[in-house]
Amino acid sequence: MILELVWNVDSIIAYETGLIPPNIHYTCPRDEILGLVEKRMIVVTEKTPFKDKRGLIGVNNFGFGGVNCHVLLRANHKEKINSGLPKDNIPRVICVSGRTSEALLTIFDEIKSHTLDAEYVRLLHNIF
């Protein structure tokens, strides 16, 4: 159940940033996976531009209990109202939490890397 959530979050990140997040633990393909060995498919190991103009992402899940699932996600290309900026000049307070100071700094850096976007701030309010 958790893996499906992670894969869906990766898909949302790809839609929002235009970049496919890398697989950080991949080293080399197994010999029995011909599609990877023959380079007909690739495993993304670096941030890679998401170029699919249709906005389609397939997410697979193979559960321990034998439940297999495939979901096809499509991007929601909506125009942001006021380019995502709030309608006022009131400063926004964002509550964050982390297990370590490094975790907090990582979250702060991620927040600072985005331009001010009212929807993004609302999402952060819902998370924390």
mmCIF file of C-alpha atoms in Angstrom:
data_model
loop_
_atom_site.group_PDB
_atom_site.id
_atom_site.type_symbol
_atom_site.label_atom_id
_atom_site.label_comp_id
_atom_site.label_asym_id
_atom_site.label_seq_id
_atom_site.Cartn_x
_atom_site.Cartn_y
_atom_site.Cartn_z
ATOM 1 C CA MET A 1 0.000 0.000 0.000
ATOM 2 C CA ILE A 2 2.782 2.444 0.886
ATOM 3 C CA LEU A 3 4.713 1.777 -2.332
ATOM 4 C CA GLU A 4 1.696 2.734 -4.445
ATOM 5 C CA LEU A 5 1.561 6.036 -2.584
ATOM 6 C CA VAL A 6 5.275 6.656 -3.159
ATOM 7 C CA TRP A 7 4.956 5.910 -6.886
ATOM 8 C CA ASN A 8 1.963 8.226 -7.155
ATOM 9 C CA VAL A 9 3.909 10.967 -5.357
ATOM 10 C CA ASP A 10 6.802 10.441 -7.808
ATOM 11 C CA SER A 11 4.300 10.851 -10.644
ATOM 12 C CA ILE A 12 2.977 14.087 -9.163
ATOM 13 C CA ILE A 13 6.543 15.380 -8.769
ATOM 14 C CA ALA A 14 7.177 14.612 -12.442
ATOM 15 C CA TYR A 15 4.020 16.487 -13.447
ATOM 16 C CA GLU A 16 4.783 19.491 -11.235
ATOM 17 C CA THR A 17 8.501 19.878 -11.992
ATOM 18 C CA GLY A 18 8.660 18.474 -15.521
ATOM 19 C CA LEU A 19 11.383 16.097 -14.278
ATOM 20 C CA ILE A 20 11.253 12.364 -13.620
ATOM 21 C CA PRO A 21 12.804 11.662 -10.188
ATOM 22 C CA PRO A 22 15.747 9.223 -10.290
ATOM 23 C CA ASN A 23 15.854 5.684 -8.918
ATOM 24 C CA ILE A 24 18.664 6.001 -6.402
ATOM 25 C CA HIS A 25 19.383 2.323 -5.693
ATOM 26 C CA TYR A 26 19.591 0.995 -9.263
ATOM 27 C CA THR A 27 23.006 -0.205 -10.449
ATOM 28 C CA CYS A 28 22.625 -2.609 -13.386
ATOM 29 C CA PRO A 29 19.879 -4.636 -15.084
ATOM 30 C CA ARG A 30 19.300 -8.294 -14.344
ATOM 31 C CA ASP A 31 20.231 -10.489 -17.295
ATOM 32 C CA GLU A 32 16.746 -11.984 -17.535
ATOM 33 C CA ILE A 33 15.089 -8.593 -18.165
ATOM 34 C CA LEU A 34 15.783 -8.321 -21.891
ATOM 35 C CA GLY A 35 14.018 -4.984 -22.307
ATOM 36 C CA LEU A 36 16.564 -3.365 -20.003
ATOM 37 C CA VAL A 37 19.571 -5.324 -21.266
ATOM 38 C CA GLU A 38 18.709 -4.450 -24.907
ATOM 39 C CA LYS A 39 18.060 -0.792 -23.918
ATOM 40 C CA ARG A 40 14.448 -0.855 -25.185
ATOM 41 C CA MET A 41 13.540 0.401 -21.708
ATOM 42 C CA ILE A 42 15.660 2.434 -19.331
ATOM 43 C CA VAL A 43 15.713 2.960 -15.597
ATOM 44 C CA VAL A 44 15.978 6.659 -14.799
ATOM 45 C CA THR A 45 19.052 7.200 -12.596
ATOM 46 C CA GLU A 46 19.285 11.012 -12.935
ATOM 47 C CA LYS A 47 16.666 13.735 -13.000
ATOM 48 C CA THR A 48 15.299 13.418 -16.523
ATOM 49 C CA PRO A 49 12.991 15.808 -18.418
ATOM 50 C CA PHE A 50 9.429 14.468 -18.634
ATOM 51 C CA LYS A 51 8.692 14.860 -22.332
ATOM 52 C CA ASP A 52 5.399 12.991 -22.759
ATOM 53 C CA LYS A 53 3.050 15.627 -24.205
ATOM 54 C CA ARG A 54 0.027 13.411 -23.461
ATOM 55 C CA GLY A 55 0.894 13.555 -19.757
ATOM 56 C CA LEU A 56 0.529 9.804 -19.215
ATOM 57 C CA ILE A 57 2.372 7.826 -16.538
ATOM 58 C CA GLY A 58 1.897 4.112 -15.867
ATOM 59 C CA VAL A 59 2.322 2.912 -12.285
ATOM 60 C CA ASN A 60 2.660 -0.817 -11.516
ATOM 61 C CA ASN A 61 2.278 -2.563 -8.190
ATOM 62 C CA PHE A 62 2.954 -6.171 -7.303
ATOM 63 C CA GLY A 63 1.856 -6.918 -3.752
ATOM 64 C CA PHE A 64 3.079 -9.606 -1.381
ATOM 65 C CA GLY A 65 -0.411 -11.101 -1.145
ATOM 66 C CA GLY A 66 -0.632 -11.642 -4.894
ATOM 67 C CA VAL A 67 -2.535 -8.449 -5.703
ATOM 68 C CA ASN A 68 -1.244 -6.882 -8.906
ATOM 69 C CA CYS A 69 -2.348 -3.489 -10.128
ATOM 70 C CA HIS A 70 -1.593 -1.095 -12.957
ATOM 71 C CA VAL A 71 -2.776 2.513 -12.938
ATOM 72 C CA LEU A 72 -2.545 4.967 -15.812
ATOM 73 C CA LEU A 73 -2.329 8.578 -14.588
ATOM 74 C CA ARG A 74 -2.903 11.661 -16.721
ATOM 75 C CA ALA A 75 -1.676 15.175 -15.970
ATOM 76 C CA ASN A 76 -4.155 17.839 -14.902
ATOM 77 C CA HIS A 77 -3.043 20.819 -16.967
ATOM 78 C CA LYS A 78 -4.937 23.618 -15.295
ATOM 79 C CA GLU A 79 -4.128 27.289 -15.357
ATOM 80 C CA LYS A 80 -3.225 28.706 -11.974
ATOM 81 C CA ILE A 81 -5.285 31.680 -10.893
ATOM 82 C CA ASN A 82 -3.078 34.784 -10.567
ATOM 83 C CA SER A 83 -0.055 32.616 -11.548
ATOM 84 C CA GLY A 84 -0.389 30.863 -8.178
ATOM 85 C CA LEU A 85 0.264 34.041 -6.207
ATOM 86 C CA PRO A 86 -1.960 34.828 -3.213
ATOM 87 C CA LYS A 87 -4.492 37.610 -3.681
ATOM 88 C CA ASP A 88 -2.995 39.561 -0.764
ATOM 89 C CA ASN A 89 0.435 40.467 0.599
ATOM 90 C CA ILE A 90 0.011 38.712 3.949
ATOM 91 C CA PRO A 91 3.110 36.635 4.845
ATOM 92 C CA ARG A 92 2.482 32.892 5.037
ATOM 93 C CA VAL A 93 3.516 30.793 8.032
ATOM 94 C CA ILE A 94 4.320 27.173 7.230
ATOM 95 C CA CYS A 95 4.615 24.559 9.972
ATOM 96 C CA VAL A 96 7.084 21.747 9.263
ATOM 97 C CA SER A 97 8.372 18.807 11.250
ATOM 98 C CA GLY A 98 11.264 16.393 10.940
ATOM 99 C CA ARG A 99 13.119 13.846 13.022
ATOM 100 C CA THR A 100 16.472 15.641 12.682
ATOM 101 C CA SER A 101 17.698 19.171 12.073
ATOM 102 C CA GLU A 102 19.010 17.968 8.688
ATOM 103 C CA ALA A 103 15.486 16.829 7.778
ATOM 104 C CA LEU A 104 14.137 20.282 8.629
ATOM 105 C CA LEU A 105 16.850 21.994 6.586
ATOM 106 C CA THR A 106 16.018 19.757 3.620
ATOM 107 C CA ILE A 107 12.339 20.704 3.879
ATOM 108 C CA PHE A 108 13.209 24.411 4.198
ATOM 109 C CA ASP A 109 15.477 24.219 1.134
ATOM 110 C CA GLU A 110 12.708 22.502 -0.840
ATOM 111 C CA ILE A 111 10.199 25.184 0.153
ATOM 112 C CA LYS A 112 12.650 27.987 -0.717
ATOM 113 C CA SER A 113 13.286 26.438 -4.142
ATOM 114 C CA HIS A 114 9.650 27.062 -5.158
ATOM 115 C CA THR A 115 8.234 30.417 -6.137
ATOM 116 C CA LEU A 116 5.416 31.525 -3.863
ATOM 117 C CA ASP A 117 2.363 29.525 -4.867
ATOM 118 C CA ALA A 118 -0.841 29.656 -2.815
ATOM 119 C CA GLU A 119 -1.783 26.079 -3.772
ATOM 120 C CA TYR A 120 1.656 24.775 -2.722
ATOM 121 C CA VAL A 121 1.381 26.563 0.637
ATOM 122 C CA ARG A 122 -2.121 25.087 1.131
ATOM 123 C CA LEU A 123 -0.740 21.625 0.380
ATOM 124 C CA LEU A 124 2.004 22.121 2.987
ATOM 125 C CA HIS A 125 -0.618 23.227 5.523
ATOM 126 C CA ASN A 126 -2.548 20.006 4.900
ATOM 127 C CA ILE A 127 0.557 17.821 5.239
ATOM 128 C CA PHE A 128 1.792 19.249 8.512
#
